[in-house]
Short mmCIF file of N, CA and C in Angstrom, two decimals:
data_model
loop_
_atom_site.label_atom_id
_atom_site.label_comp_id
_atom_site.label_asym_id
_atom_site.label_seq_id
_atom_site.Cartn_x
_atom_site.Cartn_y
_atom_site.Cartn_z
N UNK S 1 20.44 9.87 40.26
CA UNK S 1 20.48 8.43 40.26
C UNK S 1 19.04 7.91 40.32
N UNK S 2 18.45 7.28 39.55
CA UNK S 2 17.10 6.43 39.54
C UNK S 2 17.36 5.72 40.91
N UNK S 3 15.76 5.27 41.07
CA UNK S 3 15.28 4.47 41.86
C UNK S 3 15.50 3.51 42.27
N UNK S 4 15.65 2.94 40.79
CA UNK S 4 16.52 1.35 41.24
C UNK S 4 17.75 1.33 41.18
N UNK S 5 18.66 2.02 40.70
CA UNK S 5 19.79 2.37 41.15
C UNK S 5 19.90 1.97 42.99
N UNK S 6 19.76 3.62 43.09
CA UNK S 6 19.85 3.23 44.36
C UNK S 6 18.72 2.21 45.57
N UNK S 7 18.33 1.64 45.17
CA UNK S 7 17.37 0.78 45.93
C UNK S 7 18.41 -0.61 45.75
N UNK S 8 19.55 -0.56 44.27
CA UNK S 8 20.15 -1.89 44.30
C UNK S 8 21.30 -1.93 44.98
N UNK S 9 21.46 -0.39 45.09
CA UNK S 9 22.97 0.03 46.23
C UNK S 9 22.87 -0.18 47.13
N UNK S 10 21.69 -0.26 48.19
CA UNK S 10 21.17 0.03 49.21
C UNK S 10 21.08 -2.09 49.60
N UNK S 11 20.97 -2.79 48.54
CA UNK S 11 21.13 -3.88 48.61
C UNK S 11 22.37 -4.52 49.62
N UNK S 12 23.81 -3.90 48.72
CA UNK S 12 24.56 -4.31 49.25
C UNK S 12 25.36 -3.40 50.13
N UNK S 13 24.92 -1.82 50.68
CA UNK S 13 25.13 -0.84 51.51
C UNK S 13 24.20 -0.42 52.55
N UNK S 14 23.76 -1.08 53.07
CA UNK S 14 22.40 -1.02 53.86
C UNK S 14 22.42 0.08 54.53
N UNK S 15 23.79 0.34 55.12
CA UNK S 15 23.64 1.68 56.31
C UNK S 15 23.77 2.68 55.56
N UNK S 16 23.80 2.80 54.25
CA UNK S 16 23.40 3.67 53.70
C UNK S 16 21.87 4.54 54.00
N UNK S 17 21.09 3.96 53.78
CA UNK S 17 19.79 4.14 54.44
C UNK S 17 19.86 5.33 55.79
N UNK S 18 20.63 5.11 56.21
CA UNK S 18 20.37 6.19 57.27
C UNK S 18 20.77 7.82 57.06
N UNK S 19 21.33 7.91 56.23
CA UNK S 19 21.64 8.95 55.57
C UNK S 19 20.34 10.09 54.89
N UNK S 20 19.72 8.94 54.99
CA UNK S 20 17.92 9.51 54.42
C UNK S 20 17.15 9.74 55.45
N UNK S 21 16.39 10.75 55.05
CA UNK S 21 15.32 11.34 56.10
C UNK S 21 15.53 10.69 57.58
N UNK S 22 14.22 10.66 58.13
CA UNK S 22 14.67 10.46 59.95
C UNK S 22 14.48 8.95 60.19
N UNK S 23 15.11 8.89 61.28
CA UNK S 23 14.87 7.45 61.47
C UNK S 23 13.24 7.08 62.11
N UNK S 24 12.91 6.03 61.52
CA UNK S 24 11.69 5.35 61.49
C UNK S 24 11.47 4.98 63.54
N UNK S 25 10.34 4.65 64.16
CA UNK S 25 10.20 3.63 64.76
C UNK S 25 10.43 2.46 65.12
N UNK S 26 11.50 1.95 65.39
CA UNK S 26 12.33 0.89 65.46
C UNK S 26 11.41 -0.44 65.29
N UNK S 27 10.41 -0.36 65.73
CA UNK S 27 9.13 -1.57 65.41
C UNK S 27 8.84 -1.74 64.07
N UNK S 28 8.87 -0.12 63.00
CA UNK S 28 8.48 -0.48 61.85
C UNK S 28 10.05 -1.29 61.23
N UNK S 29 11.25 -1.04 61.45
CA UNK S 29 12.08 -1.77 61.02
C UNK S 29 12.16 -2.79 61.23
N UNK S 30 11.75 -3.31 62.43
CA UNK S 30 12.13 -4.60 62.47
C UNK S 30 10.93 -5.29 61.96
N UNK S 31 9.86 -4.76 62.06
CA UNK S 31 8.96 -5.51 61.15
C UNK S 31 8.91 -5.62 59.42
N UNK S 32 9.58 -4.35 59.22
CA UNK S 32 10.37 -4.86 57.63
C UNK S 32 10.91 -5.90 57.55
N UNK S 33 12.00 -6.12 58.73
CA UNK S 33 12.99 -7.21 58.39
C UNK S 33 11.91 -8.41 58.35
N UNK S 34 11.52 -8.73 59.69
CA UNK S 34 10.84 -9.74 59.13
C UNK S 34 10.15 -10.29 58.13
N UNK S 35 9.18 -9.09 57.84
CA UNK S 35 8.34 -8.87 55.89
C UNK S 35 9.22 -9.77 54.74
N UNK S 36 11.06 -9.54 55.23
CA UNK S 36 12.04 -9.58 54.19
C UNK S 36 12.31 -11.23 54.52
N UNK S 37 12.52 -11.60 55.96
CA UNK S 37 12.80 -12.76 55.92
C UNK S 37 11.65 -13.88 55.84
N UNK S 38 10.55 -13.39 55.44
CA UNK S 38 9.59 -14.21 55.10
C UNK S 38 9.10 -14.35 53.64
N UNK S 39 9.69 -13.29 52.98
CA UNK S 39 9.80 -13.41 51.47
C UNK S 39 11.24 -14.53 51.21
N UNK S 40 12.14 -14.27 52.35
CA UNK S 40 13.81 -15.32 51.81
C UNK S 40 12.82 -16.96 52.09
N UNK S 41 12.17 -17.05 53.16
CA UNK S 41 11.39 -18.15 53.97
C UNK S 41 10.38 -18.60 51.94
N UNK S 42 9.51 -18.11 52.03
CA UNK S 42 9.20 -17.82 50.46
C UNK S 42 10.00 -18.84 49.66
N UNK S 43 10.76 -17.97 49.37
CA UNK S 43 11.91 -18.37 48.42
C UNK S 43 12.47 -19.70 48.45
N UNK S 44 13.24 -20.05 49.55
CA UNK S 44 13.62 -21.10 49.76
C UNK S 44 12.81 -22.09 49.72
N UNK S 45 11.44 -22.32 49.91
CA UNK S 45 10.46 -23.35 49.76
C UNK S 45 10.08 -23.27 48.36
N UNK S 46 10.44 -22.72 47.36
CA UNK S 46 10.02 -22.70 46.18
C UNK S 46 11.28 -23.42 45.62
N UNK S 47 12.24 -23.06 46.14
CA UNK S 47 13.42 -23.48 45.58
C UNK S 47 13.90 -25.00 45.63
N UNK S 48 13.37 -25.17 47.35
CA UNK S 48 13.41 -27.22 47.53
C UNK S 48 11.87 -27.20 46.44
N UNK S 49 11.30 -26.89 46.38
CA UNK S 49 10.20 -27.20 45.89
C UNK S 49 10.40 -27.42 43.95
N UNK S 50 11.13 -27.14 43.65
CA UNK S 50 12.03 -27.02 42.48
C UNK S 50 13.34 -28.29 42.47
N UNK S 51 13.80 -28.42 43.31
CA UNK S 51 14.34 -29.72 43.12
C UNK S 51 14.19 -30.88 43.50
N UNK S 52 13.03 -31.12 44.72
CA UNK S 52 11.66 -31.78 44.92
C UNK S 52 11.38 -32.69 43.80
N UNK S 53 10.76 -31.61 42.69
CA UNK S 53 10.17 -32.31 41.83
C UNK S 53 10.89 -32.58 40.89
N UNK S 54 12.04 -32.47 40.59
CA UNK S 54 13.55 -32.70 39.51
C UNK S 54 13.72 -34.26 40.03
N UNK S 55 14.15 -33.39 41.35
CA UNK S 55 14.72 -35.76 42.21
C UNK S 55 13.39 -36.95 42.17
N UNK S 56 12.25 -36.36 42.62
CA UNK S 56 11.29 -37.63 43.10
C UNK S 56 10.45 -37.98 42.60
N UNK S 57 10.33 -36.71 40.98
CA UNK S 57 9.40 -37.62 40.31
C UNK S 57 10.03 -38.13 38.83
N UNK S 58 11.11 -38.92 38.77
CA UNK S 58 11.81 -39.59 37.90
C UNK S 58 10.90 -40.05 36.53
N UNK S 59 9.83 -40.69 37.20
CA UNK S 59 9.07 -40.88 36.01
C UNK S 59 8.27 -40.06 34.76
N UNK S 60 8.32 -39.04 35.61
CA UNK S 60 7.37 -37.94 34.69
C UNK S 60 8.53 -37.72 33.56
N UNK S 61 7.66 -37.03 31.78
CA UNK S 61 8.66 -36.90 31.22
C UNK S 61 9.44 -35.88 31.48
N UNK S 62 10.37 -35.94 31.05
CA UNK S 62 11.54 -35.14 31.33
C UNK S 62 11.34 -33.81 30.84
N UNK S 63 10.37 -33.21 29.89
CA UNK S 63 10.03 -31.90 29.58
C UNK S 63 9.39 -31.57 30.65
N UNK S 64 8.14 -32.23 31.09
CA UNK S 64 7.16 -31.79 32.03
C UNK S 64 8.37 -31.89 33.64
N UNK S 65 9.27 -32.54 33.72
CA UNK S 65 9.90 -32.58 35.36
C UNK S 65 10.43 -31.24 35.31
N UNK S 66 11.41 -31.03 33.85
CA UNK S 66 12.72 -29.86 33.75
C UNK S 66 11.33 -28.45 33.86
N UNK S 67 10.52 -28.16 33.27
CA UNK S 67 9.55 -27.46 33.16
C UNK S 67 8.95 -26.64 34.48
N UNK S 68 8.60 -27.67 35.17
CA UNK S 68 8.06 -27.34 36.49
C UNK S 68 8.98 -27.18 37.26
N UNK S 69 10.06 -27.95 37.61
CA UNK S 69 11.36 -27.51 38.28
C UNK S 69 11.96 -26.06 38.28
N UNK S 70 11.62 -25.74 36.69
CA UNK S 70 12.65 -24.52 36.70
C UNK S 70 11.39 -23.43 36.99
N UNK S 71 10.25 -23.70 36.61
CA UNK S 71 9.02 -22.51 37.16
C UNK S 71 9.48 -21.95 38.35
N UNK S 72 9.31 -23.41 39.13
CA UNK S 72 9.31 -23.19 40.89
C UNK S 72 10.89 -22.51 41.13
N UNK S 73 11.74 -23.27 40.40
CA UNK S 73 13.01 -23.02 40.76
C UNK S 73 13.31 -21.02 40.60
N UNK S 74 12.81 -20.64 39.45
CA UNK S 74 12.74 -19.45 38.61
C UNK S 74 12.09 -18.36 39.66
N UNK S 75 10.63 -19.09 39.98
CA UNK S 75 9.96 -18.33 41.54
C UNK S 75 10.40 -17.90 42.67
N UNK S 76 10.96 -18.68 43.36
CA UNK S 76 12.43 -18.44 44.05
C UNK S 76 13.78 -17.45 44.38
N UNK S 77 14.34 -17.90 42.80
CA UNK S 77 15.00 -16.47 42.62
C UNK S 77 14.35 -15.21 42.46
N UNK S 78 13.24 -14.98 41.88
CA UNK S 78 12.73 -13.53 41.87
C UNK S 78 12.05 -13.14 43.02
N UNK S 79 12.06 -14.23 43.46
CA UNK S 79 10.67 -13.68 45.07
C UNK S 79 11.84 -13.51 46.46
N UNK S 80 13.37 -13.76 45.89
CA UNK S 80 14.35 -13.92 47.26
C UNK S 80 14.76 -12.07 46.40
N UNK S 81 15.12 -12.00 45.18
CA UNK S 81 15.36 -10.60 44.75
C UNK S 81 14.59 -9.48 45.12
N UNK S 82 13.27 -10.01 44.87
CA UNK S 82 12.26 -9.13 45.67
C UNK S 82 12.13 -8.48 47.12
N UNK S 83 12.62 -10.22 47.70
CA UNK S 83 12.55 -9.38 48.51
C UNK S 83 13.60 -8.36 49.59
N UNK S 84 14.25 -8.43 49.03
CA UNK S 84 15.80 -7.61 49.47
C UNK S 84 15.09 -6.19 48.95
N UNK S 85 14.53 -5.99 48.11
CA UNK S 85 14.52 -4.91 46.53
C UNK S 85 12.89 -4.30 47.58
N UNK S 86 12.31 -4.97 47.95
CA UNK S 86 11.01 -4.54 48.82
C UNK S 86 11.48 -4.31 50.31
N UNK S 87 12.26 -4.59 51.06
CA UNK S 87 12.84 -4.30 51.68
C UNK S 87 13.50 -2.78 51.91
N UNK S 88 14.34 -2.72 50.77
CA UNK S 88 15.13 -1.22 50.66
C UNK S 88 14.16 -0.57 50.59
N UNK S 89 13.11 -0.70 49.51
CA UNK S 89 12.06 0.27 49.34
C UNK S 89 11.22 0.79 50.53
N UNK S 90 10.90 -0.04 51.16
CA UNK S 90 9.99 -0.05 52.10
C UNK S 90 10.94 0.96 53.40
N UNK S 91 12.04 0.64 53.92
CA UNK S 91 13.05 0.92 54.41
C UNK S 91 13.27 3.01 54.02
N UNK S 92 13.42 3.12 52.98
CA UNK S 92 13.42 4.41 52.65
C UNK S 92 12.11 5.01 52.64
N UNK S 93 10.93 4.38 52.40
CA UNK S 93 9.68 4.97 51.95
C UNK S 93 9.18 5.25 53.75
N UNK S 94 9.52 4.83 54.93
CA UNK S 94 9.45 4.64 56.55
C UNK S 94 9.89 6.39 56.54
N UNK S 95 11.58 6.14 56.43
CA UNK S 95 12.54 7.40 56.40
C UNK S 95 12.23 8.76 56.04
N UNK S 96 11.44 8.52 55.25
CA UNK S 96 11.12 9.91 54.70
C UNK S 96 9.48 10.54 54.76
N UNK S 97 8.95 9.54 55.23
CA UNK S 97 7.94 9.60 55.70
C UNK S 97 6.34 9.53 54.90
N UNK S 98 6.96 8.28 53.50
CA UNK S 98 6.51 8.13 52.40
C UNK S 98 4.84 6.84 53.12
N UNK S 99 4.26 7.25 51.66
CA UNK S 99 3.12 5.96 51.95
C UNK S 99 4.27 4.74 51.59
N UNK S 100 3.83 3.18 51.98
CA UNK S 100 4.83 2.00 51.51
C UNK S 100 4.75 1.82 50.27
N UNK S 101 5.67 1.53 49.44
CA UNK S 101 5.36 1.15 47.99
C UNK S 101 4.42 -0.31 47.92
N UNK S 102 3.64 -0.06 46.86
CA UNK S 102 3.01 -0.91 46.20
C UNK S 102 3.82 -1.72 45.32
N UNK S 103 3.35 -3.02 45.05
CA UNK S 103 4.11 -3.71 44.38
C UNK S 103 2.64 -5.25 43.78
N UNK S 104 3.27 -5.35 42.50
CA UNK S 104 2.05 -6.52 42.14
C UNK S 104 2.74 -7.75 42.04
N UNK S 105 4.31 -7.69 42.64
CA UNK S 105 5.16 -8.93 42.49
C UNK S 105 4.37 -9.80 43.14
N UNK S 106 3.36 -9.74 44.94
CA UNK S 106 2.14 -11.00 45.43
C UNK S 106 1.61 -11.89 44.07
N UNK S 107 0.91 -10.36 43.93
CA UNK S 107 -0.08 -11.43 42.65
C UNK S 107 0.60 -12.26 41.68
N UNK S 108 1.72 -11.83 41.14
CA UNK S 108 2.27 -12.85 39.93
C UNK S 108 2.69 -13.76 40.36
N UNK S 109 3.36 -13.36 41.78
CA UNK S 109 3.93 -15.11 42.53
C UNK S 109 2.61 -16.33 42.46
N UNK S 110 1.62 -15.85 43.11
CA UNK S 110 0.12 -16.38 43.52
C UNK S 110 0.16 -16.75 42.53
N UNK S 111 -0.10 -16.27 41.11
CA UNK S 111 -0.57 -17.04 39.74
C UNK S 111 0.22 -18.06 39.42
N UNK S 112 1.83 -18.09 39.51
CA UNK S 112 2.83 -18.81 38.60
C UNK S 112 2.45 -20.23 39.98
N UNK S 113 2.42 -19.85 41.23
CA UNK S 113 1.90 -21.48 42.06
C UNK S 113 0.73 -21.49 41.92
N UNK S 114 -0.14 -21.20 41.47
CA UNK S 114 -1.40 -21.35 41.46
C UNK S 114 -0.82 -22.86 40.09
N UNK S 115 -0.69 -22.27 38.86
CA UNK S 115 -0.50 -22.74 37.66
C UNK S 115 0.45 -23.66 37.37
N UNK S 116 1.19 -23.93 38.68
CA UNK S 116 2.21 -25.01 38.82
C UNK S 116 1.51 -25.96 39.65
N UNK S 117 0.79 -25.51 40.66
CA UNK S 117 -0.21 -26.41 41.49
C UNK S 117 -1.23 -27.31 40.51
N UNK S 118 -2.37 -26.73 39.85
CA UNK S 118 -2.79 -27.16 38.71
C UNK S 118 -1.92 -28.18 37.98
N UNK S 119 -1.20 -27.47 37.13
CA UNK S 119 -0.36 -28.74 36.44
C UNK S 119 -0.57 -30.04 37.27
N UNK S 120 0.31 -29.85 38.52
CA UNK S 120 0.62 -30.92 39.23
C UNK S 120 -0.59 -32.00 39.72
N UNK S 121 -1.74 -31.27 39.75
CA UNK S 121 -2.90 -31.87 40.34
C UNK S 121 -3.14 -32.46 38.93
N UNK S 122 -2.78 -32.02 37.52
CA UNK S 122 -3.56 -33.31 36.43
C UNK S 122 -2.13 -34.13 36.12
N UNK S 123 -0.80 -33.65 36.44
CA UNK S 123 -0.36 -34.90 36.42
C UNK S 123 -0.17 -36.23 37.70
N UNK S 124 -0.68 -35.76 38.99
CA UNK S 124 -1.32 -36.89 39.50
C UNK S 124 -2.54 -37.36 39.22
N UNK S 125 -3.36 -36.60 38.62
CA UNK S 125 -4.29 -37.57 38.24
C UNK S 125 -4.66 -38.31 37.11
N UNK S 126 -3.49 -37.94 35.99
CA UNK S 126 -3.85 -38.45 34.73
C UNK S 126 -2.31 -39.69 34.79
N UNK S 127 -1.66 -39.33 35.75
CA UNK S 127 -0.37 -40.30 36.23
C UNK S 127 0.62 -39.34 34.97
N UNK S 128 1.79 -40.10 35.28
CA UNK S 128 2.79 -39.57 34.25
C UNK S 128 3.41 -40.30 33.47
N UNK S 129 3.10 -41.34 33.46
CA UNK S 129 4.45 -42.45 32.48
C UNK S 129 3.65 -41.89 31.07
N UNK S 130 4.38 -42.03 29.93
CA UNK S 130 4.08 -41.31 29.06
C UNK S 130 3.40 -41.57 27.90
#
């Protein structure tokens, strides 16, 4: 079974996990979890942050509102997938007594708000009515 296979089983079978190598330091788990609920924390602010700008800025055109909405909105879902999916990983890579996986999902998040931030800073300053 591949990797992501089981890393997506492990999604919705968690105690699966124990079945693998030894159990970790109870500190490093729970500091996973948290890792995980601060990627959901993440998520969810991208996500009001996505319909934020759908509801309150009425005036902007409607390409540029639907556009940025669904960026942020789009950010969200992959950074709440992530982090379940970085989670398991991390979770097994403890168990067996692996280095943590690497992952460049940070950086692409960082760029796509970086580049939604931007936007947003020239359409307050160039205004939006059209």
């Amino acid at each position: 079974m591949s990797d992501f296979v089981r890393s997506v089983r492990l999604w919705f079978v968690p105690g699966e996990v124990r079945r693998e190598g030894k159990t970790p330091d109870y500190r490093f788990s729970l500091a996973n979890e948290r890792t995980f609920l601060a990627w959901l924390r993440t998520a969810l602010a991208l996500i009001g942050g996505g319909f934020a700008v759908d509801q309150f800025l009425p005036d902007l055109r409607w390409g540029w509102r639907v556009g940025l909405a669904l960026a942020l909105l789009a950010a969200g879902v992959l950074c709440s997938l992530r982090a379940v999916n970085h989670w398991a990983r991390c979770e097994r890579a403890m168990r067996h007594g692996e280095d943590l996986p690497v992952s460049r999902f940070p950086a692409l998040l960082s760029l796509v708000v970086a580049v939604v931030a931007v936007v947003m800073v020239v359409v307050v300053l160039v205004g939006w009515e059209g």
